[in-house]
Tab-separated table of C-alpha atoms in Angstrom:
chain	number	residue	atom	x	y	z
A	1	MET	CA	15.052	9.893	6.364
A	2	LEU	CA	12.677	9.280	9.233
A	3	ALA	CA	9.572	9.450	7.049
A	4	LEU	CA	10.825	6.777	4.701
A	5	SER	CA	11.539	4.346	7.511
A	6	LEU	CA	8.160	4.918	9.146
A	7	CYS	CA	5.598	4.832	6.363
A	8	ALA	CA	4.522	1.298	5.555
A	9	ALA	CA	6.120	-0.132	8.699
A	10	ALA	CA	3.812	1.845	10.934
A	11	LEU	CA	0.823	1.191	8.699
A	12	GLY	CA	1.345	-2.537	8.726
A	13	ALA	CA	2.164	-2.842	12.411
A	14	ILE	CA	-1.341	-3.858	13.451
A	15	ALA	CA	-2.977	-4.319	10.070
A	16	GLY	CA	-4.726	-7.550	9.266
A	17	PRO	CA	-7.218	-9.939	10.821
A	18	ALA	CA	-6.646	-10.266	14.561
A	19	GLN	CA	-5.665	-13.926	14.432
A	20	ALA	CA	-3.341	-13.664	11.432
A	21	GLN	CA	-0.152	-13.913	13.464
A	22	LYS	CA	-1.306	-17.221	14.989
A	23	ARG	CA	-1.869	-19.012	11.708
A	24	GLU	CA	0.628	-21.047	9.795
A	25	LYS	CA	2.033	-18.950	6.967
A	26	GLN	CA	1.273	-21.109	3.966
A	27	LEU	CA	2.347	-19.537	0.693
A	28	SER	CA	-0.337	-18.662	-1.829
A	29	GLY	CA	-0.203	-19.626	-5.473
A	30	ALA	CA	-0.717	-17.405	-8.488
A	31	PHE	CA	-3.695	-15.077	-8.748
A	32	ARG	CA	-4.997	-12.142	-10.749
A	33	THR	CA	-7.695	-9.742	-9.571
A	34	ALA	CA	-9.168	-7.310	-12.111
A	35	PHE	CA	-11.315	-5.213	-9.783
A	36	GLN	CA	-13.568	-3.747	-12.465
A	37	PHE	CA	-14.735	-7.271	-13.322
A	38	SER	CA	-14.559	-9.192	-10.037
A	39	GLY	CA	-14.869	-6.562	-7.325
A	40	LEU	CA	-13.026	-7.241	-4.074
A	41	GLY	CA	-14.044	-10.871	-3.657
A	42	LYS	CA	-13.249	-12.851	-0.510
A	43	GLU	CA	-9.458	-12.812	-0.758
A	44	TRP	CA	-9.066	-9.091	-0.115
A	45	TRP	CA	-9.469	-7.536	3.330
A	46	LEU	CA	-10.207	-3.852	4.087
A	47	ALA	CA	-8.867	-2.329	7.303
A	48	GLU	CA	-11.300	-0.729	9.750
A	49	TYR	CA	-9.547	1.043	12.638
A	50	ASP	CA	-7.742	4.145	13.885
A	51	HIS	CA	-3.994	3.577	13.935
A	52	PRO	CA	-2.672	4.175	17.488
A	53	ALA	CA	0.338	6.250	16.371
A	54	LYS	CA	-0.365	9.926	17.081
A	55	TRP	CA	1.693	11.086	14.091
A	56	PHE	CA	-0.444	9.018	11.695
A	57	ARG	CA	-3.386	11.223	10.722
A	58	THR	CA	-5.492	8.893	8.564
A	59	SER	CA	-8.189	6.515	9.798
A	60	TRP	CA	-8.916	3.337	7.840
A	61	ARG	CA	-12.545	2.821	6.891
A	62	LYS	CA	-14.011	0.230	4.541
A	63	ASP	CA	-16.421	2.691	2.972
A	64	ALA	CA	-13.487	4.687	1.557
A	65	ALA	CA	-12.960	1.916	-1.027
A	66	HIS	CA	-15.448	1.157	-3.795
A	67	ALA	CA	-15.198	-1.303	-6.684
A	68	GLY	CA	-16.879	-0.205	-9.907
A	69	PRO	CA	-16.588	-0.239	-13.709
A	70	ALA	CA	-13.319	1.740	-13.604
A	71	GLY	CA	-11.675	-0.435	-10.938
A	72	LEU	CA	-11.167	-0.081	-7.184
A	73	SER	CA	-11.406	3.546	-6.067
A	74	ILE	CA	-9.678	4.451	-2.786
A	75	THR	CA	-10.593	7.944	-1.632
A	76	LEU	CA	-9.062	10.234	0.963
A	77	GLN	CA	-11.041	13.084	2.517
A	78	THR	CA	-10.972	15.423	5.483
A	79	VAL	CA	-13.017	14.230	8.457
A	80	PRO	CA	-15.797	16.745	9.304
A	81	GLU	CA	-15.523	18.368	12.727
A	82	ASP	CA	-18.740	16.753	13.954
A	83	ARG	CA	-17.218	13.291	13.401
A	84	ARG	CA	-14.025	13.924	15.375
A	85	VAL	CA	-13.390	12.873	18.958
A	86	SER	CA	-10.249	12.806	21.089
A	87	ALA	CA	-7.690	10.020	20.865
A	88	GLY	CA	-8.496	9.085	24.459
A	89	GLU	CA	-12.193	8.753	23.691
A	90	MET	CA	-11.467	6.598	20.675
A	91	ALA	CA	-9.058	4.382	22.623
A	92	ALA	CA	-11.744	3.736	25.246
A	93	ASP	CA	-14.504	3.209	22.681
A	94	ASP	CA	-16.674	0.127	23.145
A	95	GLY	CA	-17.689	0.308	19.494
A	96	THR	CA	-20.354	2.983	19.896
A	97	LEU	CA	-18.228	5.851	18.573
A	98	HIS	CA	-16.899	3.779	15.713
A	99	SER	CA	-20.414	2.706	14.720
A	100	ALA	CA	-21.460	6.357	14.730
A	101	GLY	CA	-18.707	7.197	12.245
A	102	LYS	CA	-16.422	8.924	14.755
A	103	THR	CA	-12.630	9.037	14.565
A	104	ALA	CA	-9.709	10.747	16.282
A	105	LYS	CA	-7.947	11.293	12.962
A	106	ASP	CA	-8.032	14.258	10.576
A	107	PHE	CA	-8.508	12.238	7.386
A	108	VAL	CA	-10.230	9.048	6.306
A	109	SER	CA	-9.086	6.610	3.609
A	110	ALA	CA	-8.710	2.863	2.987
A	111	GLN	CA	-6.065	0.165	3.262
A	112	LEU	CA	-6.407	-3.055	1.283
A	113	GLN	CA	-4.655	-6.320	2.166
A	114	ARG	CA	-4.529	-9.699	0.437
A	115	ARG	CA	-5.429	-12.349	3.017
A	116	LYS	CA	-2.765	-14.957	2.191
A	117	TRP	CA	1.027	-15.020	2.354
A	118	PHE	CA	3.351	-14.677	-0.610
A	119	GLY	CA	6.937	-15.457	-1.520
A	120	TYR	CA	9.344	-14.994	-4.399
A	121	GLY	CA	7.829	-14.151	-7.758
A	122	ARG	CA	6.490	-11.347	-9.933
A	123	TYR	CA	3.955	-8.893	-8.524
A	124	GLU	CA	2.064	-6.564	-10.850
A	125	VAL	CA	-0.313	-3.690	-10.175
A	126	VAL	CA	-2.178	-1.419	-12.558
A	127	MET	CA	-2.902	1.796	-10.706
A	128	ARG	CA	-3.350	5.552	-10.946
A	129	PRO	CA	-1.977	7.237	-7.817
A	130	ALA	CA	-3.520	10.261	-6.141
A	131	SER	CA	-2.145	13.734	-6.759
A	132	GLY	CA	-1.793	16.539	-4.236
A	133	ALA	CA	0.771	17.654	-1.677
A	134	GLY	CA	0.964	15.588	1.490
A	135	VAL	CA	-0.670	12.403	0.167
A	136	ILE	CA	0.988	9.087	-0.638
A	137	SER	CA	-0.254	6.107	-2.662
A	138	ALA	CA	1.512	2.811	-2.004
A	139	PHE	CA	1.665	-0.777	-3.244
A	140	TYR	CA	3.900	-2.949	-1.081
A	141	LEU	CA	4.795	-6.320	0.374
A	142	TYR	CA	5.148	-6.371	4.143
A	143	THR	CA	5.503	-8.393	7.322
A	144	GLY	CA	6.511	-7.320	10.805
A	145	ALA	CA	6.105	-7.625	14.544
A	146	HIS	CA	2.318	-8.056	14.422
A	147	PHE	CA	2.897	-11.311	12.560
A	148	GLY	CA	5.796	-12.422	14.762
A	149	ASP	CA	8.386	-11.450	12.150
A	150	SER	CA	11.176	-8.975	11.660
A	151	HIS	CA	10.258	-5.962	9.526
A	152	GLU	CA	10.591	-7.108	5.905
A	153	GLU	CA	9.197	-4.953	3.097
A	154	ILE	CA	9.360	-4.134	-0.612
A	155	ASP	CA	7.453	-1.092	-1.799
A	156	ILE	CA	6.370	1.194	-4.619
A	157	LYS	CA	5.350	4.673	-3.468
A	158	PHE	CA	3.944	7.723	-5.238
A	159	LEU	CA	4.151	11.100	-3.535
A	160	GLY	CA	1.172	13.185	-4.578
A	161	LYS	CA	3.246	16.368	-4.678
A	162	ASP	CA	5.058	15.062	-7.797
A	163	THR	CA	3.467	12.114	-9.585
A	164	THR	CA	5.974	12.270	-12.428
A	165	ARG	CA	8.253	10.287	-10.105
A	166	VAL	CA	8.026	6.987	-8.236
A	167	GLU	CA	9.975	5.886	-5.146
A	168	PHE	CA	11.221	2.375	-4.416
A	169	ASN	CA	12.432	0.964	-1.118
A	170	ARG	CA	12.998	-2.269	0.721
A	171	PHE	CA	13.455	-3.167	4.395
A	172	ARG	CA	15.454	-6.117	5.694
A	173	ASP	CA	15.426	-6.660	9.459
A	174	GLY	CA	13.874	-3.204	9.738
A	175	GLU	CA	16.626	-1.440	7.805
A	176	PRO	CA	15.629	0.577	4.699
A	177	LEU	CA	17.875	1.403	1.787
A	178	ALA	CA	20.372	4.113	2.672
A	179	GLU	CA	19.328	6.085	-0.418
A	180	PRO	CA	15.954	4.924	-1.781
A	181	PRO	CA	15.715	5.810	-5.473
A	182	SER	CA	13.235	8.376	-6.777
A	183	VAL	CA	12.795	7.650	-10.482
A	184	ASP	CA	11.659	10.114	-13.151
A	185	LEU	CA	8.897	8.322	-15.080
A	186	GLY	CA	8.777	10.699	-18.028
A	187	TYR	CA	4.994	10.960	-17.624
A	188	ASP	CA	2.446	11.917	-14.975
A	189	ALA	CA	1.353	8.719	-13.225
A	190	ALA	CA	-1.782	10.464	-11.913
A	191	GLN	CA	-3.189	10.893	-15.426
A	192	GLU	CA	-4.088	7.278	-16.185
A	193	PRO	CA	-3.655	3.731	-14.800
A	194	THR	CA	-0.257	2.245	-15.638
A	195	LEU	CA	1.473	-1.071	-14.984
A	196	TYR	CA	4.095	-1.309	-12.211
A	197	ALA	CA	5.857	-4.485	-11.093
A	198	ILE	CA	8.198	-6.059	-8.551
A	199	GLU	CA	10.272	-9.163	-9.320
A	200	TRP	CA	11.509	-10.709	-6.079
A	201	THR	CA	13.946	-13.622	-5.956
A	202	GLU	CA	16.286	-14.989	-3.321
A	203	GLU	CA	19.174	-13.105	-4.954
A	204	SER	CA	17.621	-9.859	-6.202
A	205	ILE	CA	14.721	-7.407	-6.435
A	206	SER	CA	13.774	-5.526	-9.609
A	207	TRP	CA	11.224	-2.719	-9.935
A	208	PHE	CA	9.470	-1.861	-13.200
A	209	TYR	CA	7.179	0.763	-14.683
A	210	GLY	CA	5.587	-0.519	-17.861
A	211	GLU	CA	8.226	-2.698	-19.492
A	212	THR	CA	11.105	-0.578	-18.181
A	213	GLU	CA	13.293	-1.942	-15.406
A	214	ALA	CA	13.862	1.118	-13.227
A	215	PHE	CA	15.999	-0.232	-10.376
A	216	ARG	CA	17.572	-3.493	-9.208
A	217	ILE	CA	19.182	-4.808	-6.030
A	218	ARG	CA	21.684	-7.564	-6.828
A	219	ASP	CA	23.096	-8.260	-3.358
A	220	ALA	CA	21.317	-11.273	-1.819
A	221	SER	CA	22.178	-10.054	1.690
A	222	MET	CA	19.994	-6.985	1.050
A	223	VAL	CA	16.951	-8.925	-0.136
A	224	PRO	CA	14.006	-9.251	2.321
A	225	ARG	CA	12.930	-12.752	3.293
A	226	PRO	CA	9.542	-14.326	2.658
A	227	PRO	CA	6.747	-14.642	3.355
A	228	MET	CA	5.007	-11.279	3.176
A	229	LYS	CA	1.529	-9.909	2.568
A	230	ILE	CA	0.308	-7.583	-0.195
A	231	TYR	CA	-0.950	-4.112	0.758
A	232	ILE	CA	-2.364	-1.104	-1.098
A	233	ASP	CA	-3.249	2.166	0.598
A	234	LEU	CA	-3.660	5.937	0.350
A	235	TRP	CA	-2.920	8.228	3.286
A	236	ALA	CA	-2.049	11.778	4.326
A	237	GLY	CA	1.179	12.723	6.053
A	238	SER	CA	1.713	14.819	9.164
A	239	ALA	CA	3.794	17.924	9.812
A	240	ARG	CA	6.791	15.764	10.766
A	241	GLN	CA	6.768	14.363	7.204
A	242	ALA	CA	6.269	17.665	5.380
A	243	ASP	CA	9.853	17.807	4.089
A	244	TRP	CA	9.251	14.494	2.350
A	245	LEU	CA	5.570	14.626	1.362
A	246	GLY	CA	4.668	18.311	1.466
A	247	MET	CA	1.824	19.709	3.577
A	248	VAL	CA	-1.605	18.274	2.906
A	249	ALA	CA	-4.481	20.708	2.374
A	250	ALA	CA	-7.002	20.867	5.215
A	251	ASP	CA	-9.831	20.247	2.738
A	252	VAL	CA	-8.047	17.570	0.698
A	253	GLU	CA	-9.925	15.249	-1.645
A	254	ALA	CA	-7.791	12.604	-3.355
A	255	GLU	CA	-8.289	9.285	-5.130
A	256	THR	CA	-6.117	6.303	-5.998
A	257	LEU	CA	-7.537	3.969	-8.641
A	258	VAL	CA	-6.427	0.318	-8.722
A	259	GLN	CA	-7.517	-1.772	-11.692
A	260	CYS	CA	-5.545	-4.988	-11.322
A	261	VAL	CA	-3.174	-6.890	-9.011
A	262	SER	CA	-1.488	-10.179	-9.915
A	263	PHE	CA	1.160	-12.563	-8.626
A	264	VAL	CA	3.047	-15.398	-10.314
A	265	PRO	CA	5.466	-17.490	-8.190
A	266	ALA	CA	9.115	-17.592	-9.220
A	267	GLY	CA	9.829	-20.285	-11.776
A	268	LYS	CA	6.255	-20.418	-13.049
A	269	SER	CA	5.068	-19.208	-16.447
A	270	GLY	CA	1.964	-19.045	-18.594
A	271	MET	CA	-0.239	-17.811	-15.742
A	272	PRO	CA	-2.580	-14.787	-16.023
A	273	GLN	CA	-1.027	-11.441	-15.117
A	274	CYS	CA	-2.174	-7.834	-15.171
A	275	SER	CA	0.224	-7.152	-18.035
A	276	ASP	CA	-1.802	-9.549	-20.212
A	277	LEU	CA	-4.810	-7.248	-19.865
A	278	MET	CA	-2.720	-4.193	-20.708
A	279	GLN	CA	-1.471	-5.884	-23.881
A	280	ALA	CA	-5.040	-6.820	-24.814
A	281	GLN	CA	-5.936	-3.133	-24.819
């Protein structure tokens, strides 16, 4: 599946602050961000660029993400004709076109990245993915060539064409799972925010929805290596991905809502997690 092996890898290829690959990759400790209470804060970074890949049709813009009482809203919309320029014009831009709100892409959305590096542990997200053919909402851990690493990744993906299912995948040395699982949730994930989690150890990876363990990898040789960064994004696929994602509507309007993200290092306990807030409700 070409689409599966391209999605987050291509998105993360140049994502992140320009000097990130030159810094020492010190592992972060535990954290919990409840966006409806804290907003983005200083530890989250929003992408602001047009991805160079021609097949990737979504531009990243900071103003497509807004923190409010409901959480962090990431929107995806069609770019109006009067804001579009050619890829060549955008590549040669000295900042003038970008400042004027121009883009060479068909759609605009947002990509969120945690600034620090992370290793083994439990990752939780409370989110409501976008619905609609051709759109994909993703929460994932990633590193790759931009950071001087091999492509390592663990992801949770929702295809907007059927949000009663969730897809899991992992990449080790750039190789995805031969058959990434698509799990029937038994509910529509696009109806309300729900807890999803990844437990990553040296020997295994487990994926969860709510308290249900949906899938596990038990072979240590298949487990990606740390460190990685945390990403969340919403984007629209291209015609080459239509068999996987469906065809996005030309006038699409979609929203992914993220309420909470947390991380607790392996072997630690008693630290705040998103699941604590869900239980409090």
